[in-house]
Structures are given as C-alpha cells and as structure tokens.
PDB file of C-alpha atoms in Angstrom:
ATOM      1  CA  ASP A 177       0.100  -0.317  -0.139  1.00  0.00           C
ATOM      2  CA  ILE A 178       1.199   3.651  -0.522  1.00  0.00           C
ATOM      3  CA  VAL A 179       1.855   5.839   2.271  1.00  0.00           C
ATOM      4  CA  LEU A 180       1.525   9.427   2.738  1.00  0.00           C
ATOM      5  CA  THR A 181       3.424  11.441   5.201  1.00  0.00           C
ATOM      6  CA  GLN A 182       2.659  14.769   5.554  1.00  0.00           C
ATOM      7  CA  SER A 183       4.665  17.504   7.293  1.00  0.00           C
ATOM      8  CA  PRO A 184       4.155  19.510   9.329  1.00  0.00           C
ATOM      9  CA  VAL A 185       1.729  18.129  11.568  1.00  0.00           C
ATOM     10  CA  SER A 186       0.200  21.358  12.462  1.00  0.00           C
ATOM     11  CA  LEU A 187       1.601  24.844  11.895  1.00  0.00           C
ATOM     12  CA  ALA A 188      -0.082  28.495  12.836  1.00  0.00           C
ATOM     13  CA  VAL A 189       0.061  31.210  10.389  1.00  0.00           C
ATOM     14  CA  THR A 190      -0.538  34.561  10.782  1.00  0.00           C
ATOM     15  CA  PRO A 191      -3.372  35.945   8.776  1.00  0.00           C
ATOM     16  CA  GLY A 192      -2.391  37.406   5.201  1.00  0.00           C
ATOM     17  CA  GLU A 193       0.836  35.174   5.656  1.00  0.00           C
ATOM     18  CA  PRO A 194       1.558  32.615   3.299  1.00  0.00           C
ATOM     19  CA  ALA A 195       1.475  28.661   4.219  1.00  0.00           C
ATOM     20  CA  SER A 196       2.842  25.330   2.651  1.00  0.00           C
ATOM     21  CA  ILE A 197       2.280  21.930   3.147  1.00  0.00           C
ATOM     22  CA  SER A 198       3.718  19.031   2.265  1.00  0.00           C
ATOM     23  CA  CYS A 199       3.235  15.364   1.681  1.00  0.00           C
ATOM     24  CA  ARG A 200       5.531  12.692   0.795  1.00  0.00           C
ATOM     25  CA  SER A 201       4.483   9.622  -0.747  1.00  0.00           C
ATOM     26  CA  SER A 202       5.990   5.771  -0.506  1.00  0.00           C
ATOM     27  CA  GLN A 203       5.909   5.339  -4.219  1.00  0.00           C
ATOM     28  CA  SER A 204       5.745   7.647  -7.329  1.00  0.00           C
ATOM     29  CA  LEU A 205       2.518   8.692  -8.016  1.00  0.00           C
ATOM     30  CA  VAL A 206       2.723   9.311 -11.691  1.00  0.00           C
ATOM     31  CA  HIS A 207       1.071   7.462 -13.989  1.00  0.00           C
ATOM     32  CA  SER A 208       2.088   6.264 -17.403  1.00  0.00           C
ATOM     33  CA  ASN A 209      -0.214   8.919 -18.897  1.00  0.00           C
ATOM     34  CA  GLY A 210       2.427  11.664 -17.306  1.00  0.00           C
ATOM     35  CA  TYR A 211      -0.303  12.583 -14.329  1.00  0.00           C
ATOM     36  CA  ASN A 212       0.226  12.372 -10.933  1.00  0.00           C
ATOM     37  CA  TYR A 213      -2.991  11.154  -8.971  1.00  0.00           C
ATOM     38  CA  LEU A 214      -2.414  12.871  -5.966  1.00  0.00           C
ATOM     39  CA  ASP A 215      -5.499  14.985  -4.471  1.00  0.00           C
ATOM     40  CA  TRP A 216      -5.762  17.278  -1.595  1.00  0.00           C
ATOM     41  CA  TYR A 217      -9.108  18.163   0.987  1.00  0.00           C
ATOM     42  CA  VAL A 218      -9.567  20.196   3.924  1.00  0.00           C
ATOM     43  CA  GLN A 219     -12.064  19.502   6.864  1.00  0.00           C
ATOM     44  CA  LYS A 220     -12.820  22.494   8.484  1.00  0.00           C
ATOM     45  CA  PRO A 221     -14.081  22.133  12.328  1.00  0.00           C
ATOM     46  CA  GLY A 222     -16.895  20.184  12.433  1.00  0.00           C
ATOM     47  CA  LYS A 223     -17.440  19.690   8.988  1.00  0.00           C
ATOM     48  CA  SER A 224     -16.812  17.182   6.388  1.00  0.00           C
ATOM     49  CA  PRO A 225     -13.818  17.169   4.231  1.00  0.00           C
ATOM     50  CA  GLN A 226     -14.262  18.952   0.611  1.00  0.00           C
ATOM     51  CA  LEU A 227     -12.295  18.845  -2.069  1.00  0.00           C
ATOM     52  CA  LEU A 228      -9.513  21.185  -2.981  1.00  0.00           C
ATOM     53  CA  ILE A 229      -7.029  20.212  -5.695  1.00  0.00           C
ATOM     54  CA  TYR A 230      -6.976  16.786  -7.661  1.00  0.00           C
ATOM     55  CA  VAL A 231      -4.237  15.757  -9.695  1.00  0.00           C
ATOM     56  CA  ALA A 232      -1.627  17.110  -7.851  1.00  0.00           C
ATOM     57  CA  SER A 233      -2.500  20.804  -9.506  1.00  0.00           C
ATOM     58  CA  ASN A 234      -5.934  21.453 -10.369  1.00  0.00           C
ATOM     59  CA  ARG A 235      -8.719  23.367  -8.455  1.00  0.00           C
ATOM     60  CA  ALA A 236     -11.616  22.392  -7.610  1.00  0.00           C
ATOM     61  CA  SER A 237     -14.751  24.430  -8.692  1.00  0.00           C
ATOM     62  CA  GLY A 238     -15.541  27.110  -6.056  1.00  0.00           C
ATOM     63  CA  VAL A 239     -12.017  26.696  -4.627  1.00  0.00           C
ATOM     64  CA  PRO A 240     -10.424  30.152  -4.467  1.00  0.00           C
ATOM     65  CA  ASP A 241      -7.159  31.034  -6.268  1.00  0.00           C
ATOM     66  CA  ARG A 242      -4.699  31.560  -3.154  1.00  0.00           C
ATOM     67  CA  PHE A 243      -5.028  27.230  -2.948  1.00  0.00           C
ATOM     68  CA  SER A 244      -2.416  26.191  -5.059  1.00  0.00           C
ATOM     69  CA  GLY A 245      -0.924  22.548  -5.740  1.00  0.00           C
ATOM     70  CA  SER A 246       2.356  21.227  -7.346  1.00  0.00           C
ATOM     71  CA  GLY A 247       4.733  18.810  -7.202  1.00  0.00           C
ATOM     72  CA  SER A 248       5.847  15.203  -8.758  1.00  0.00           C
ATOM     73  CA  GLY A 249       7.034  11.379  -8.326  1.00  0.00           C
ATOM     74  CA  THR A 250       6.732  11.504  -4.743  1.00  0.00           C
ATOM     75  CA  ASP A 251       7.001  15.157  -3.129  1.00  0.00           C
ATOM     76  CA  PHE A 252       3.982  17.183  -3.527  1.00  0.00           C
ATOM     77  CA  THR A 253       3.007  20.682  -1.878  1.00  0.00           C
ATOM     78  CA  LEU A 254      -0.461  22.433  -0.836  1.00  0.00           C
ATOM     79  CA  LYS A 255      -0.142  26.362  -0.689  1.00  0.00           C
ATOM     80  CA  ILE A 256      -2.101  29.237   0.517  1.00  0.00           C
ATOM     81  CA  SER A 257      -0.798  32.290  -0.973  1.00  0.00           C
ATOM     82  CA  ARG A 258      -2.714  34.561   1.724  1.00  0.00           C
ATOM     83  CA  VAL A 259      -3.947  32.545   4.569  1.00  0.00           C
ATOM     84  CA  GLU A 260      -7.317  33.340   5.867  1.00  0.00           C
ATOM     85  CA  ALA A 261      -9.236  32.955   9.157  1.00  0.00           C
ATOM     86  CA  GLU A 262     -11.814  30.865   6.781  1.00  0.00           C
ATOM     87  CA  ASP A 263      -8.867  28.007   6.114  1.00  0.00           C
ATOM     88  CA  VAL A 264      -8.753  26.798   9.342  1.00  0.00           C
ATOM     89  CA  GLY A 265      -9.056  23.350   9.589  1.00  0.00           C
ATOM     90  CA  VAL A 266      -7.247  20.113   8.957  1.00  0.00           C
ATOM     91  CA  TYR A 267      -5.579  19.359   5.521  1.00  0.00           C
ATOM     92  CA  TYR A 268      -5.118  15.868   4.018  1.00  0.00           C
ATOM     93  CA  CYS A 269      -3.323  14.924   0.737  1.00  0.00           C
ATOM     94  CA  MET A 270      -4.597  11.393  -0.786  1.00  0.00           C
ATOM     95  CA  GLN A 271      -3.291   8.953  -3.380  1.00  0.00           C
ATOM     96  CA  ALA A 272      -5.693   7.832  -6.037  1.00  0.00           C
ATOM     97  CA  LEU A 273      -3.002   6.122  -8.462  1.00  0.00           C
ATOM     98  CA  GLN A 274      -2.812   2.907  -6.949  1.00  0.00           C
ATOM     99  CA  THR A 275      -6.676   1.799  -5.552  1.00  0.00           C
ATOM    100  CA  PRO A 276      -7.541  -0.460  -3.816  1.00  0.00           C
ATOM    101  CA  PRO A 277      -6.585   0.647  -1.589  1.00  0.00           C
ATOM    102  CA  LEU A 278      -6.924   4.449  -1.434  1.00  0.00           C
ATOM    103  CA  THR A 279      -4.856   5.908   1.290  1.00  0.00           C
ATOM    104  CA  PHE A 280      -4.932   9.676   3.073  1.00  0.00           C
ATOM    105  CA  GLY A 281      -1.799  11.083   4.476  1.00  0.00           C
ATOM    106  CA  GLY A 282      -1.831  12.080   8.046  1.00  0.00           C
ATOM    107  CA  GLY A 283      -3.187  15.558   8.092  1.00  0.00           C
ATOM    108  CA  THR A 284      -1.846  19.077   8.599  1.00  0.00           C
ATOM    109  CA  LYS A 285      -3.650  21.357  11.332  1.00  0.00           C
ATOM    110  CA  VAL A 286      -3.745  24.791  10.027  1.00  0.00           C
ATOM    111  CA  GLU A 287      -4.760  27.889  12.943  1.00  0.00           C
ATOM    112  CA  ILE A 288      -4.548  31.166  12.926  1.00  0.00           C
ATOM    113  CA  LYS A 289      -2.225  32.728  15.296  1.00  0.00           C
TER     114      LYS A 289
ATOM    115  CA  GLU B 131     -28.332  21.793  -4.609  1.00  0.00           C
ATOM    116  CA  VAL B 132     -26.231  18.366  -5.289  1.00  0.00           C
ATOM    117  CA  GLN B 133     -26.221  16.943  -2.070  1.00  0.00           C
ATOM    118  CA  LEU B 134     -25.956  13.687  -0.143  1.00  0.00           C
ATOM    119  CA  LEU B 135     -28.125  13.189   3.149  1.00  0.00           C
ATOM    120  CA  GLN B 136     -26.653  10.505   5.228  1.00  0.00           C
ATOM    121  CA  SER B 137     -29.241   8.271   7.654  1.00  0.00           C
ATOM    122  CA  GLY B 138     -28.160   5.051  10.241  1.00  0.00           C
ATOM    123  CA  GLY B 139     -25.886   5.283  12.417  1.00  0.00           C
ATOM    124  CA  GLY B 140     -25.866   4.875  16.499  1.00  0.00           C
ATOM    125  CA  LEU B 141     -24.679   2.944  18.699  1.00  0.00           C
ATOM    126  CA  VAL B 142     -24.400  -0.895  18.423  1.00  0.00           C
ATOM    127  CA  GLN B 143     -23.062  -3.985  21.130  1.00  0.00           C
ATOM    128  CA  PRO B 144     -20.088  -5.461  19.695  1.00  0.00           C
ATOM    129  CA  GLY B 145     -20.762  -8.170  17.283  1.00  0.00           C
ATOM    130  CA  GLY B 146     -23.661  -5.996  16.104  1.00  0.00           C
ATOM    131  CA  SER B 147     -25.045  -4.975  13.059  1.00  0.00           C
ATOM    132  CA  LEU B 148     -26.021  -1.634  11.198  1.00  0.00           C
ATOM    133  CA  ARG B 149     -26.907  -0.070   7.889  1.00  0.00           C
ATOM    134  CA  LEU B 150     -25.912   3.214   6.846  1.00  0.00           C
ATOM    135  CA  SER B 151     -27.946   5.252   3.967  1.00  0.00           C
ATOM    136  CA  CYS B 152     -26.926   7.802   1.714  1.00  0.00           C
ATOM    137  CA  ALA B 153     -29.407   9.723  -0.348  1.00  0.00           C
ATOM    138  CA  ALA B 154     -28.117  11.433  -3.410  1.00  0.00           C
ATOM    139  CA  SER B 155     -29.473  14.503  -5.283  1.00  0.00           C
ATOM    140  CA  LYS B 156     -29.446  16.553  -8.143  1.00  0.00           C
ATOM    141  CA  PHE B 157     -26.986  14.647 -10.117  1.00  0.00           C
ATOM    142  CA  PRO B 158     -27.160  11.936 -12.304  1.00  0.00           C
ATOM    143  CA  PHE B 159     -26.155   9.138  -9.408  1.00  0.00           C
ATOM    144  CA  ALA B 160     -25.938   6.271 -11.871  1.00  0.00           C
ATOM    145  CA  SER B 161     -22.718   7.643 -13.445  1.00  0.00           C
ATOM    146  CA  TYR B 162     -20.755   7.987 -10.575  1.00  0.00           C
ATOM    147  CA  ALA B 163     -19.055   5.752  -8.047  1.00  0.00           C
ATOM    148  CA  MET B 164     -19.571   6.137  -4.643  1.00  0.00           C
ATOM    149  CA  THR B 165     -17.193   5.628  -1.486  1.00  0.00           C
ATOM    150  CA  TRP B 166     -17.650   4.986   2.437  1.00  0.00           C
ATOM    151  CA  VAL B 167     -14.695   7.379   4.462  1.00  0.00           C
ATOM    152  CA  ARG B 168     -14.687   6.883   8.012  1.00  0.00           C
ATOM    153  CA  GLN B 169     -13.032   8.881  10.896  1.00  0.00           C
ATOM    154  CA  ALA B 170     -12.225   7.552  13.930  1.00  0.00           C
ATOM    155  CA  PRO B 171     -12.552  10.025  17.046  1.00  0.00           C
ATOM    156  CA  GLY B 172      -9.871  12.716  17.132  1.00  0.00           C
ATOM    157  CA  LYS B 173      -8.093  10.758  14.031  1.00  0.00           C
ATOM    158  CA  GLY B 174      -7.417  10.956  10.225  1.00  0.00           C
ATOM    159  CA  LEU B 175      -9.353   9.891   7.285  1.00  0.00           C
ATOM    160  CA  GLU B 176      -9.588   6.033   6.152  1.00  0.00           C
ATOM    161  CA  TRP B 177     -10.897   4.892   3.117  1.00  0.00           C
ATOM    162  CA  VAL B 178     -13.648   2.083   3.833  1.00  0.00           C
ATOM    163  CA  SER B 179     -15.166   0.789   0.675  1.00  0.00           C
ATOM    164  CA  THR B 180     -16.119   1.895  -3.092  1.00  0.00           C
ATOM    165  CA  LEU B 181     -18.910   0.565  -5.584  1.00  0.00           C
ATOM    166  CA  SER B 182     -18.572   1.878  -9.050  1.00  0.00           C
ATOM    167  CA  GLY B 183     -21.716   3.521 -10.778  1.00  0.00           C
ATOM    168  CA  GLY B 184     -23.171   0.392 -12.488  1.00  0.00           C
ATOM    169  CA  ALA B 185     -22.693  -1.521  -9.413  1.00  0.00           C
ATOM    170  CA  GLU B 186     -19.925  -3.975 -11.121  1.00  0.00           C
ATOM    171  CA  SER B 187     -17.243  -3.329  -9.028  1.00  0.00           C
ATOM    172  CA  ALA B 188     -17.006  -3.493  -5.367  1.00  0.00           C
ATOM    173  CA  TYR B 189     -13.803  -2.551  -3.175  1.00  0.00           C
ATOM    174  CA  TYR B 190     -12.974  -2.874   0.065  1.00  0.00           C
ATOM    175  CA  ALA B 191     -10.193  -1.750   2.893  1.00  0.00           C
ATOM    176  CA  ASP B 192      -8.628  -5.187   4.313  1.00  0.00           C
ATOM    177  CA  SER B 193      -9.888  -4.056   7.753  1.00  0.00           C
ATOM    178  CA  VAL B 194     -13.903  -4.423   6.815  1.00  0.00           C
ATOM    179  CA  LYS B 195     -13.198  -7.127   3.902  1.00  0.00           C
ATOM    180  CA  GLY B 196     -16.032  -9.916   4.933  1.00  0.00           C
ATOM    181  CA  ARG B 197     -17.582  -7.881   7.313  1.00  0.00           C
ATOM    182  CA  PHE B 198     -18.980  -4.752   5.587  1.00  0.00           C
ATOM    183  CA  THR B 199     -21.453  -4.891   2.226  1.00  0.00           C
ATOM    184  CA  ILE B 200     -21.621  -1.551  -0.050  1.00  0.00           C
ATOM    185  CA  SER B 201     -24.638  -1.795  -2.266  1.00  0.00           C
ATOM    186  CA  ARG B 202     -26.469   1.100  -4.247  1.00  0.00           C
ATOM    187  CA  ASP B 203     -29.974   1.418  -5.960  1.00  0.00           C
ATOM    188  CA  ASN B 204     -29.703   3.555  -8.883  1.00  0.00           C
ATOM    189  CA  PHE B 205     -33.246   3.782  -9.061  1.00  0.00           C
ATOM    190  CA  LYS B 206     -34.089   5.225  -5.723  1.00  0.00           C
ATOM    191  CA  ASN B 207     -30.510   7.096  -5.845  1.00  0.00           C
ATOM    192  CA  MET B 208     -29.585   5.685  -2.688  1.00  0.00           C
ATOM    193  CA  LEU B 209     -25.849   4.194  -1.074  1.00  0.00           C
ATOM    194  CA  TYR B 210     -25.931   1.639   1.243  1.00  0.00           C
ATOM    195  CA  LEU B 211     -23.077   0.012   3.705  1.00  0.00           C
ATOM    196  CA  GLN B 212     -24.227  -2.799   5.588  1.00  0.00           C
ATOM    197  CA  MET B 213     -21.992  -3.689   8.808  1.00  0.00           C
ATOM    198  CA  ASN B 214     -21.940  -6.992  10.576  1.00  0.00           C
ATOM    199  CA  SER B 215     -19.959  -8.310  13.185  1.00  0.00           C
ATOM    200  CA  LEU B 216     -19.092  -4.861  14.332  1.00  0.00           C
ATOM    201  CA  ARG B 217     -16.041  -4.517  16.755  1.00  0.00           C
ATOM    202  CA  VAL B 218     -15.124  -1.549  19.046  1.00  0.00           C
ATOM    203  CA  GLU B 219     -12.352  -0.490  16.747  1.00  0.00           C
ATOM    204  CA  ASP B 220     -15.330   0.322  14.017  1.00  0.00           C
ATOM    205  CA  THR B 221     -16.148   3.231  15.931  1.00  0.00           C
ATOM    206  CA  ALA B 222     -16.085   6.373  13.809  1.00  0.00           C
ATOM    207  CA  VAL B 223     -17.776   9.203  11.574  1.00  0.00           C
ATOM    208  CA  TYR B 224     -18.597   7.407   8.351  1.00  0.00           C
ATOM    209  CA  PHE B 225     -19.262   9.714   5.298  1.00  0.00           C
ATOM    210  CA  CYS B 226     -20.607   8.691   1.925  1.00  0.00           C
ATOM    211  CA  ALA B 227     -18.704  10.528  -1.061  1.00  0.00           C
ATOM    212  CA  LYS B 228     -19.356  11.095  -4.872  1.00  0.00           C
ATOM    213  CA  ASP B 229     -16.578  10.313  -6.912  1.00  0.00           C
ATOM    214  CA  ILE B 230     -15.756  12.174 -10.072  1.00  0.00           C
ATOM    215  CA  LEU B 231     -15.148   8.920 -11.789  1.00  0.00           C
ATOM    216  CA  ASN B 232     -17.383   6.103 -12.546  1.00  0.00           C
ATOM    217  CA  ASN B 233     -15.183   3.291 -11.908  1.00  0.00           C
ATOM    218  CA  TRP B 234     -11.702   2.283 -11.022  1.00  0.00           C
ATOM    219  CA  ASP B 235     -10.829   0.826 -14.019  1.00  0.00           C
ATOM    220  CA  ASP B 236      -8.403   3.732 -14.489  1.00  0.00           C
ATOM    221  CA  PRO B 237      -6.655   5.831 -11.598  1.00  0.00           C
ATOM    222  CA  GLY B 238      -7.916   9.397 -10.687  1.00  0.00           C
ATOM    223  CA  ALA B 239     -10.487   8.705  -7.986  1.00  0.00           C
ATOM    224  CA  ALA B 240     -11.110  12.444  -6.443  1.00  0.00           C
ATOM    225  CA  PHE B 241     -14.253  13.248  -3.915  1.00  0.00           C
ATOM    226  CA  ASP B 242     -16.088  16.395  -5.122  1.00  0.00           C
ATOM    227  CA  ILE B 243     -19.269  15.850  -2.458  1.00  0.00           C
ATOM    228  CA  TRP B 244     -19.586  14.450   0.715  1.00  0.00           C
ATOM    229  CA  GLY B 245     -22.403  13.818   3.060  1.00  0.00           C
ATOM    230  CA  GLN B 246     -22.930  14.921   6.515  1.00  0.00           C
ATOM    231  CA  GLY B 247     -21.450  12.443   8.225  1.00  0.00           C
ATOM    232  CA  THR B 248     -23.142  10.081  10.990  1.00  0.00           C
ATOM    233  CA  LEU B 249     -21.691   8.634  14.095  1.00  0.00           C
ATOM    234  CA  VAL B 250     -21.032   4.906  14.446  1.00  0.00           C
ATOM    235  CA  THR B 251     -20.520   3.636  18.513  1.00  0.00           C
ATOM    236  CA  VAL B 252     -19.450   0.086  19.020  1.00  0.00           C
ATOM    237  CA  SER B 253     -19.683  -0.657  22.797  1.00  0.00           C
ATOM    238  CA  SER B 254     -21.226  -2.901  25.141  1.00  0.00           C
TER     239      SER B 254
END
C-alpha cells in the first residue's frame, strides 16, 4: 500500500501570510499518462471534508485561487498564498494512483495566530 | 442543490449489525462511483469501501473485508453500507462521498461531494 506522510503536523499562520504543507509518498504517483494522482482535501472544524485540488494541481470548482498544488513523483506541496481566518482546518492529501486501497495522509492542522 | 444526505448510525454492541444509508440528489447518481470514508474520534480519514456506478465492482479496505457490504439502488439514488460483526475499532464518523469517476478501471478518484457524516459507536 502507498503511504503518505504529511508535514508539518500542525502550523499556526498569521492572516495574510503564506502557508505550505508537504505530502511525501512512499511510491511515485506518476501514471504512465504523465499525470500525478494526488488530491488535497480540507476538513473545517465540525464539517465534512471538501475537495481542494485534484491531479496534483487542478483546483476544484469554487476553490479560491489562493490555493495551489504542485509537485510530481513522490513530493507534493499545497500552498496557501495568503491565509484567511476561514482556512482553519485539517488538510489531507490522498493518493488515487493505486486503488484499492485508496490512502490518505495523516493530516496537517492549520490554525490562525 | 447537489447533495448527499446520510441516515442510520447509532450505538451498537460488539458483534452487532448496522446499516448506513446515503441519499443522493440533483446529479446523475448512476454515472458515478460512490465511496464510504470513516474517521475515528480524533483521528484522520480512512477509506472504507467503493462501488462503481453500475455496481459492477466493489472494493473494500482489508479492515472491513468480509464484514461490510456496500450496495446501491440506482433507481432510488441510494447508497448503503451494511456493517456486520462490528468491533469497537469500527467506532467512527462515516461519510459517504461521490467520486468524479464512474469506476476504478483507471486512476484518478476524487471526491467532490460529501455527506454530512453519521456517527457509529460500537460499545458494550
């Protein structure tokens, strides 16, 4: 099974400042078609998860452009260019290359300073 | 509004059974695979099971294989999770989620619509 390791486990960010979350995979997530099958989700307090990024760098519908995904192979990054109070939550990466099983990272908790 | 509305859940004794339901609305239900994801108290997300749009292919996490059964009724736009032989470690909030894919013949699963979650507590 593919193991995803996220870092940091938590981070506190001043509003308006950038934030960056890393997701490292135990195996390459590049398919033979060239796409990297890595998604990002956020789970805001008391809510269901919501899709932010799919195929490593594609923003889901309605996701603000301050969110961006990058990376290839085994190293991926989610960046928030300017953190807002509403961005508080736990961020998860998920691999969708080798399924089943589908696997999630352990999560990164984002808080506001 | 496109949504998934969950029902079922509750308190059950170890070894007992429970069925979760997930009602879909405002999208072509049969065109998409559907998935169950769970979250133990204070923990992260864990994939449980996925069923293709036409119900041809079902997939299960090793932790639930042989005990849980995923099913769907494409006429009623309903997804189900029958959970048998429940264990204390199955205690979690269970979410249903809509995939952007119809099946898992190719990679690229992503879940763009989620239910509100339902709590399953397994305890004596």
